[in-house]
């Protein structure tokens, strides 16, 4: 599951976030005041009754605090047992994927995560959350994107195939490449970036001391 949380930084419940902070009461009060300070755009002040100001230096940290425990609820929902490996969750701030061999387990994980996010005032964005196979592509493109990279597996012969811990041939090779979105954004960023003004040469003067 390649997941996307709808407007995470704008919608996260501030009360739920503050309750998860493991810090001193004085620092919690400071963060609460900062969250409610509002955003000034020109001469107009916009209130911030929810979310963390995106672009703020502490916003990624607060997003990690708010989403802390997502991996735990999956581990509790799918306890390890014989002949079953629990799904894996890989998360960086609000960007995460859930990996498992069985589609039914992925779908069940999606339901558990959706219910858990409700307590934070958040929800998965249906249009950007998709289920995909890392190799096969029966519906849509195979592989998934995370943090500007596309991760996909391709069929491979025994000479190039990856192997498991028992040195058994798996029949595929994993490739990590820049995603299409990242490839599109990079030239646009270069095109829109302003050249730095040429620096004037420094004039060095010396004065003879008699």
Backbone as a ProteinNet text record, in pm:
[ID]
protein_1_A
[PRIMARY]
XXXXXXXXXXXXXXXXXXXXXXXXXXXXXXXXXXXXXXXXXXXXXXXXXXXXXXXXXXXXXXXXXXXXXXXXXXXXXXXXXXXXXXXXXXXXXXXXXXXXXXXXXXXXXXXXXXXXXXXXXXXXXXXXXXXXXXXXXXXXXXXXXXXXXXXXXXXXXXXXXXXXXXXXXXXXXXXXXXXXXXXXXXXXXXXXXXXXXXXXXXXXXXXXXX
[TERTIARY]
84.8	0	88.3	76	145.2	48.1	67.9	-32.7	-2.2	-108.3	-97.8	-203.1	-160.1	-251.4	-295.5	-426.1	-480.9	-447.9	-367.7	-336	-298	-199.7	-159.5	-118.8	-32.7	17.6	-92.3	-195.5	-302.4	-413.7	-432.3	-551.3	-524.6	-399.9	-374.8	-434.6	-501.5	-568.3	-463.7	-466.8	-364.9	-377.4	-499.3	-518.2	-458.5	-485.1	-428	-276.4	-224.9	-80.1	-16.4	-72.6	-16.4	-22.6	-125.1	-137.9	-28.2	29.3	132.9	272.8	284.1	416.5	467	584.8	648.6	750.4	700.1	787.4	735.8	804	766.1	641.4	565	444.9	475.5	587.9	620.4	646.9	720.4	747.3	619.9	533	406.1	321.3	322.8	248.8	306.6	439	502.2	462.7	463.6	426.6	279.6	195.2	52.3	29.5	100.2	88.6	138.6	247.5	303.5	208.1	143.7	50.6	-70	-112.3	-232.3	-200.1	-74.8	-34.5	-92.4	-129.2	-182.5	-73	-115.1	-22.9	-51.4	52.5	38.6	79.8	-16.3	8.4	-15.9	92.6	78	30	-87	-145.5	-263	-286.6	-401.6	-354.1	-416.7	-382.7	-484.6	-435.1	-521.6	-506.5	-617.9	-607.6	-563	-496.7	-452.2	-509.2	-633	-699	-668.7	-605.6	-569.3	-439.8	-369.1	-249.1	-126.7	-16	110.7	153.3	199.7	236.3	340.4	302.7	394.4	505.8	627.7	742.3	811.5	743	806.1	915.8	1018.5	1134.4	1099.5	995.1	961	844.9	783.3	666.4	693.5	805	829.9	843.1	904	916.8	780.3	694.3	560.9	476.6	498	427.1	470	598.8	646.6	588.7	575.6	515.4	369.4	296.2	153.4	132.3	216.2	198.2	273.8	340.6	409.2	307.3	332.6	241.3	171.2	185.3	122.7	179.6	310.8	372.8	326.7	302.5	263.6	125.7	30.1	-104.6	-107.4	-21	-12.3	48	151.3	214.5	117.3	33.5	-63	-177.6	-214.8	-324.9	-283.5	-156.6	-105.4	10.4	-19.3	89.1	158.6	288.6	359.4	314	298.9	261.9	329.1	315	381.2	329.1	421.5	391.7	321.6	340.7	284.5	379.6	414.3	498.6	413.6	416.2	334.7	377.6	288.3	324.8	429	506.8	610.1	562.2	588.1	553.9	683.1	698	812.6	757.9	798.5	738.3	844.9	824.2	904.7	808.3	788.7	688.7	552.8	487.4	353.5	356.7	472.4	486.6	520.8	437.3	464.2	408.4	462.2	414.9	398.8	309.6	288.5	314.3	397.9	441.5	400	344.8	312.5	287.6	303.4	284.6	138.3	44.5	-96.7	-175.5	-253.1	-334.4	-438	-495.3	-596.5	-539.5	-414.1	-349.9	-329.5	-292.7	-275.2	-407.5	-514.6	-646.1	-691.5	-663	-698.1	-614.2	-488.1	-401.7	-454.8	-504.9	-560.1	-677.5	-764.7	-879.1	-834.5	-736.3	-687.2	-623.3	-544.1	-477.4	-579.2	-680.7	-783.5	-855.8	-889.6	-957.4	-866.7	-738.4	-643.8	-621.9	-617.2	-595.7	-712.4	-831.8	-949.7	-930.3	-863.3	-837.5	-744	-673.9	-584	-643.6	-771.1	-834.1	-785.9	-731.1	-671.6	-742	-715.4	-769.8	-678.3	-685	-610.4	-677.5	-597.3	-650.7	-669.9	-796.6	-829	-767.6	-763.4	-714.1	-563.9	-490.6	-346	-296.4	-386.5	-349	-384.7	-286.9	-313.4	-246	-303.8	-245.8	-178.2	-54.6	21.3	112.4	140.2	236.4	373.9	476.1	610.2	662.9	602.8	649.4	538.7	427.1	319.5	234.8	169.9	89.4	-40.9	-133.2	-263.2	-354	-336.6	-417.9	-329.5	-283.7	-197.5	-50.5	32	176.2	228.7	325.5	384.9	481.7	516.8	609.4	539.8	619.2	563	666.9	617.7	703.1	707.3	825.8	839.8	962.3	944.4	1052.3	1125.1	1049.5	1108.6	1173.3	1158.4	1217.1	1108.5	1130.7	1043.4	1115.2	1046.8	1101.5	1018.9	1085.1	1016.3	1106.4	1043.2	1117	1091.5	1198.4	1190.9	1235.2	1173.9	1217.5	1365.4	1434.7	1577.2	1615.2	1715.1	1766.4	1849.3	1893.6	1964.7	2095.4	2157.7	2285.8	2268.9	2157.1	2136.4	2031.2	1964.3	1856.1	1908.5	1825	1854.8	1830.9	1893.3	1881.9	1839.6	1773	1732.2	1845.3	1814.3	1916.5	1971.5	1898.5	1944.7	2009	2037.5	2100.7	2013.4	1884.2	1791.7	1758	1753.6	1724.6	1578.6	1555.8	1420.7	1356.1	1435.6	1379	1349.1	1399.4	1376.9	1493.8	1500	1599.8	1526.6	1565.1	1501.2	1580.2	1508.7	1572.7	1510.4	1596.3	1553.9	1599.3	1503.3	1532.4	1451.5	1495.3	1413.9	1274.5	1173.6	1036.5	1010.3	901.9	866.6	838.7	773.1	745	872	970.4	1096.8	1172.7	1168.8	1235.7	1171	1040.9	971.4	997	1002.8	1021.3	1161.5	1261.1	1399.6	1429.4	1399.3	1426.3	1342.7	1218	1136.4	1199.4	1257.9	1323.8	1445.4	1521.6	1638.2	1596.7	1485	1439.3	1389	1328.2	1270.8	1367.7	1480.7	1577.4	1645.7	1665.5	1728.5	1880.1	1954.9	2101	2148.4	2250.6	2306.7	2380.2	2365	2436.8	2586.6	2655.3	2800.9	2858.4	2949.5	3010.6	3121.6	3127.9	3233.3	3367	3472.7	3602.8	3642.8	3699.9	3743.7	3872.5	3874.2	3994.3	4075.8	4196.9	4284.8	4381.9	4380.7	4471.9	4567.6	4683.3	4783.3	4833.8	4867.3	4919.8	5050.7	5148.9	5281.8	5289.3	5329.9	5340.8	5486	5508.8	5644	5678.7
-118.1	0	123	201.4	329.6	434.7	482	561.9	710.5	789.5	935.1	987.7	1066.6	1125.1	1261.1	1282	1406.1	1524.4	1619.2	1744.5	1720.3	1634.2	1596.2	1717.4	1803.1	1917.1	2019.9	2023.6	2122.1	2073.2	1941.2	1889.8	1816.7	1786.2	1706.8	1776.4	1699.9	1753	1799	1927	1981.1	1925.4	1900	1844.1	1704.2	1621.1	1486.2	1490.8	1586.4	1599.8	1639	1738.6	1783.7	1674	1588.7	1479.5	1375	1366.5	1266.9	1318.5	1448.3	1504.2	1455.9	1399.3	1356.4	1462.9	1568.4	1680.6	1748.6	1853.9	1925.9	2010.5	2040.2	2123.1	2260	2319.3	2452.2	2448.3	2346.3	2335.4	2300.9	2219.6	2187.4	2314.5	2401.7	2527.9	2615.4	2617.1	2696.4	2646.6	2513.4	2456.2	2480.7	2471.3	2497.7	2641.5	2735.1	2875.2	2897.4	2832.7	2846.6	2792.3	2677.8	2618.1	2708.1	2781.1	2864.6	3009.3	3037.9	3176.9	3233.3	3147.8	3195.2	3217.1	3242.4	3266.3	3404.5	3486	3621.9	3624.1	3658.7	3669.9	3814.9	3888.4	4031.3	4099.3	4161.1	4224.9	4145.9	4026.7	3947.1	3828.5	3809.3	3700.8	3589.1	3468.1	3351.9	3264.9	3230	3146.4	3004.4	2942	2802.9	2720.4	2675.7	2595.7	2447.2	2409.6	2269.6	2266.9	2155.5	2136.8	2205.1	2185.5	2250.8	2327.7	2451.1	2531.4	2460.8	2421.2	2351.4	2446.8	2399.7	2483.7	2531.3	2520.1	2555.2	2455.3	2501.6	2416.4	2296.9	2308.8	2199.7	2114.8	2154.8	2082.9	1935.7	1900.2	1756.9	1676.9	1736.5	1666.8	1643.7	1746	1730.7	1631.5	1624.6	1524.2	1384.3	1365.8	1235.5	1199.6	1300.3	1275.7	1233.8	1305.8	1276.7	1136.7	1095.7	966	853.4	885.5	779.2	679	553.2	448.4	380.2	435.7	372.4	233.1	220	88.8	-7.1	47.6	-36.6	-97.4	-19.4	-74.8	-185.5	-175.6	-283.9	-407.4	-388.3	-502	-569.7	-490.4	-548.1	-616.6	-562.5	-620.9	-752.1	-762.7	-883.1	-941.7	-1004.6	-1061.6	-1174.8	-1189.6	-1296.7	-1433.3	-1522.6	-1659.1	-1752.9	-1879	-1976.2	-1965.8	-1965.9	-1959.6	-1830.1	-1723.2	-1593.3	-1482.6	-1398.6	-1283.9	-1157	-1077.5	-955.4	-857.6	-769.3	-668.1	-571.3	-514.2	-418.5	-277.6	-184.6	-44	36	111.5	200.4	342	428.8	561.6	667.4	781	901	1017.9	1072.7	1177.8	1126.8	1195.1	1153.1	1067.1	1025.4	942.7	800.2	702	566.1	463.8	341.8	227.9	109.2	17.7	-107.5	-221.5	-315.9	-424	-559.6	-644.9	-783.3	-864	-996.1	-1083.5	-1098.2	-1083.4	-1109.4	-979	-967.9	-847.7	-830.2	-941.5	-932.2	-869.5	-898.9	-840.9	-691	-650.6	-509.3	-434.1	-491.9	-427.7	-417.1	-519.2	-514.2	-409.4	-395.2	-292.1	-153.3	-135.6	-5	32.9	-63.2	-34.7	1.4	-71.4	-43.4	94.2	128	257.9	370.6	350.1	453	482.6	378.6	398.1	469.2	433.6	494.4	642.5	676.6	815.6	904.9	847	925.3	994.7	928	987.3	1106.2	1124.3	1238.4	1344.7	1324.6	1417.9	1404.3	1286.1	1265.6	1152.1	1142.7	1035.4	1010.9	889.4	857.5	922.7	976.6	1035.4	925	894.9	780.1	791.5	912.9	929.6	906.1	916.9	901	780.8	706.7	583.4	465.9	383.6	274.8	146.6	36.8	-95.5	-139.5	-183.3	-220	-337.3	-415.5	-524.1	-469.5	-518.8	-467.8	-515.8	-624.9	-677.1	-681.6	-746.7	-764.5	-638.2	-619.3	-500	-537.1	-594.1	-629.8	-508.5	-411.6	-289.4	-173.1	-97.1	15.5	-21.5	75.2	56.2	-19.9	-106.7	-183.6	-95.8	-141.5	-67.6	44.2	118.4	228.7	338.9	459	576.1	615.7	655	707.7	796.9	916.2	1013.1	1044.9	1053.3	1091.1	978.4	855.4	740.7	639.3	567.8	457.2	326.6	238.2	107.5	1.7	-77.4	-175.3	-297	-412.3	-537	-587.3	-636.6	-685.8	-831.9	-912.7	-1052.4	-1058	-1157.1	-1171.5	-1318.2	-1351.3	-1487.7	-1519.8	-1643.6	-1689.7	-1613.8	-1563.6	-1494.4	-1355.5	-1289.6	-1152.8	-1143.4	-1253	-1250.1	-1229.9	-1167.4	-1157.6	-1292.9	-1311.5	-1437.8	-1409.4	-1507.1	-1492	-1534	-1541.5	-1576	-1716.2	-1801.1	-1938.3	-1952.3	-1837	-1834.3	-1896.5	-1895	-1943.5	-1831	-1863.7	-1765.2	-1720.8	-1588.1	-1533.9	-1502.8	-1489.5	-1467.4	-1323	-1229.7	-1088.7	-1005.6	-881.6	-785.4	-656	-592	-468.7	-347.8	-253.2	-131.3	-10.4	79.6	204.6	318.6	391.2	497.2	621.6	738.4	859.1	842.4	886.5	874	972.2	949.7	1039.8	1179.8	1186.6	1318.5	1394.2	1322.2	1386.7	1431.1	1348.2	1385.1	1508.1	1524.6	1639.3	1765.3	1748	1864.9	1922.6	1837.2	1883.8	1988.6	1963.2	2067.4	2192.8	2176	2293.2	2378.1	2310.2	2382.9	2457.9	2393.6	2460.2	2577	2560.7	2663.9	2786.3	2762.1	2872.3	2935	2870	2924	3046	3148.6	3270.8	3259.2	3302.3	3297.3	3394.9	3354.9	3440	3557.4	3677.2	3792	3773.6	3821	3809	3891.6	3831.8	3901.2	3992.8	4109.3	4201.4	4151.7	4166.6	4124.2	4209.7	4144.7	4216	4291.6	4415.8	4497.2	4491.8	4448.5	4438.3	4553.6	4632.5	4746.4	4726.2	4774.9	4764.8	4905	4923.3	5052.9	5029.7	5099.8	5082.3	5162.1	5094.8	5158.1	5198.4	5325.4	5376.3	5374.2
0	0	0	-104.6	-117	-66.3	57.8	126.8	119.5	125.5	129.4	225.1	323.2	420.8	369.9	364.5	309.5	400	350.2	419.4	565.1	584.6	720.6	803.6	748.2	825	854	771.7	790	882.1	890.7	957.7	1089	1120.7	1240.7	1363.2	1447.6	1565.1	1667.3	1702.3	1792	1933.2	1978.8	2113.2	2121.5	2020	2018	2007.5	1931.5	1917.9	2049.9	2117.7	2245.2	2351.1	2344.6	2441.7	2423.9	2302.2	2276.2	2303.7	2335.1	2362.9	2498.4	2497.8	2622.5	2661.8	2724.2	2757.4	2882.8	2923.5	3045	3020	3124.9	3107.1	3048	3086.1	3034.5	2884.4	2837.6	2694.1	2618	2677.1	2612.1	2594.6	2696.1	2684.8	2574.5	2563.7	2458.4	2319.5	2302	2172.1	2142.7	2244.7	2226.2	2181	2243.3	2204.2	2062.8	2028.8	1894.1	1788.6	1817.9	1721.6	1697.4	1800.8	1790.5	1754.1	1719.9	1695.7	1567.2	1472.2	1344.9	1242.2	1119.7	1008.9	952.1	942.4	891.1	744.9	657.7	513.6	474.5	454.9	432.1	558.6	551.3	669.4	725.3	670.8	714.6	798.3	913.4	1004.9	990.8	962	949.2	1074	1140.6	1261.7	1227.5	1322.2	1305.4	1420.1	1400.6	1503.7	1487.6	1377	1353.8	1274.1	1284.5	1204.1	1260.5	1191.6	1223.7	1099.9	1115.6	998.2	912	791.6	703.4	659.9	667.8	639.2	764.8	879.8	1005.9	1040.1	1109.7	1135.8	1223.8	1304.5	1395.9	1344.1	1232.3	1181.8	1150.6	1081.3	1057	1186	1288.9	1416.8	1479.5	1476.7	1534	1454.5	1323	1242.8	1282.2	1309.1	1354.5	1490.8	1578.3	1709.6	1693.8	1608.3	1589.5	1533.2	1439.1	1372.3	1441.8	1551.6	1626.1	1679.9	1658.8	1701.8	1586.4	1465.2	1348.9	1326.7	1340.3	1325.4	1434.7	1554.7	1668.7	1649.1	1595	1580.5	1475.3	1374.3	1276.8	1340.2	1421.5	1488.9	1585.9	1653.5	1746.8	1672.5	1557.4	1480.4	1413.4	1380.2	1314.6	1396.8	1508.3	1588.3	1512.1	1528.1	1456.7	1505.1	1412	1445.3	1343.7	1365.7	1280.6	1136.7	1043.9	901	860.4	937.9	900.4	942.5	846.8	875.9	874	980.4	985	875.8	835.5	735.5	790.3	699.4	735.2	702.7	792.8	772.2	764.2	656.2	639.1	631.4	726	734.6	753.4	687.3	709.1	714.8	835.8	857.8	810.5	716.1	673	547.7	503.6	383.7	428	392.7	437.7	339.5	348.8	271	364.8	327.6	401	303.7	343.8	256.2	311.9	222.6	260.1	134.3	146.8	30.6	-9.8	87.3	60.6	50.4	-53.8	-74.6	36.7	84.3	189.8	316.9	347.6	465.5	445.8	323.4	294.2	308.9	259	268.6	414	491.7	634	706.3	665.9	724.4	693.6	572.8	534.2	623.2	653.2	738.7	880.6	933.1	1068.9	1076.3	974.8	974.5	959.6	876.7	857.9	988.5	1064	1192.1	1291.4	1292.3	1385.3	1352.5	1225.6	1185.2	1223.3	1235.2	1271.7	1406	1498.5	1629.7	1624.5	1513.2	1496.2	1404.2	1364.9	1274	1131	1097	965.4	892.1	762.7	681.6	562	509.3	387.9	268.2	178.8	56.9	-45.7	-73.8	-158.9	-297.4	-352.6	-489.3	-501.2	-390.6	-394.7	-317	-254.9	-183.8	-272.7	-305.6	-398.9	-352.7	-398	-374.2	-502.2	-492.6	-612.1	-580.5	-683.5	-672.7	-707.9	-639.7	-667.6	-801.6	-855.7	-985.2	-1088.6	-1054.6	-1149.9	-1159.1	-1271.4	-1292.4	-1361.2	-1284.4	-1340.1	-1351.6	-1261.8	-1265.7	-1222.5	-1317.6	-1285.5	-1290.6	-1262.2	-1271	-1150.4	-1173.2	-1065	-986.9	-865.8	-782	-705.4	-627.3	-550.1	-537.3	-508.6	-491.8	-345.5	-299.3	-164	-159.1	-104.1	-85.7	-215.5	-324.8	-452	-529.1	-481.5	-550.6	-584.8	-694.9	-731.6	-701.4	-631.2	-596	-668.2	-751.8	-833.3	-853.5	-868.3	-889.9	-1031.6	-1095.5	-1232.3	-1236.3	-1325	-1338.7	-1378.7	-1326.7	-1355.5	-1354	-1435.2	-1437.7	-1315.1	-1306.4	-1187	-1163.8	-1271.5	-1255.2	-1193.9	-1223	-1175.3	-1065.4	-1036.5	-939	-797.2	-715.5	-572.9	-507.7	-391.7	-318.9	-175.6	-115.6	23.7	117	246	343	328.4	258.4	233.7	95.7	32.8	-99.6	-208.2	-187.4	-288.8	-386.7	-515.1	-618.5	-607.5	-602.9	-588.3	-723.1	-826.7	-959.9	-994.4	-914.9	-946.1	-892.9	-941	-893.9	-860.5	-752.3	-707.6	-756.9	-816	-864.4	-794.3	-750.9	-687.7	-777.2	-833.9	-929.3	-893.7	-939.7	-916.7	-976.2	-903.3	-951.2	-1065	-1137.9	-1247.8	-1196.8	-1081.4	-1025.9	-991.4	-933.7	-898.6	-1022.7	-1127.9	-1252.5	-1315.9	-1296.1	-1352.1	-1269.8	-1136.9	-1050	-1059.5	-1081.1	-1077.2	-1185.3	-1313.9	-1413	-1391.5	-1339.3	-1310.9	-1200.8	-1102.6	-994.3	-1046.4	-1135.1	-1193	-1281.7	-1355.1	-1445.7	-1369.7	-1254.4	-1177.3	-1079.1	-1059.1	-963.7	-1023.7	-944.2	-990.5	-975	-1076.3	-1063.5	-957.2	-887	-783.9	-848.6	-794.9	-852.5	-839.5	-941	-939.3	-825.8	-753.8	-641.7	-691.3	-629.4	-664.7	-608.7	-685.8	-632.4	-514.6	-418.9	-299.4	-329.2	-290	-306.5	-177.8	-189	-73.2	-77.1	25.6	35.2	150.3	136.5	242.3	275.5	395.5	440.9	512.7	467.6	526.8	656	758.5	890	911.4	932.7	951.9	1101.5
[MASK]
++++++++++++++++++++++++++++++++++++++++++++++++++++++++++++++++++++++++++++++++++++++++++++++++++++++++++++++++++++++++++++++++++++++++++++++++++++++++++++++++++++++++++++++++++++++++++++++++++++++++++++++++++

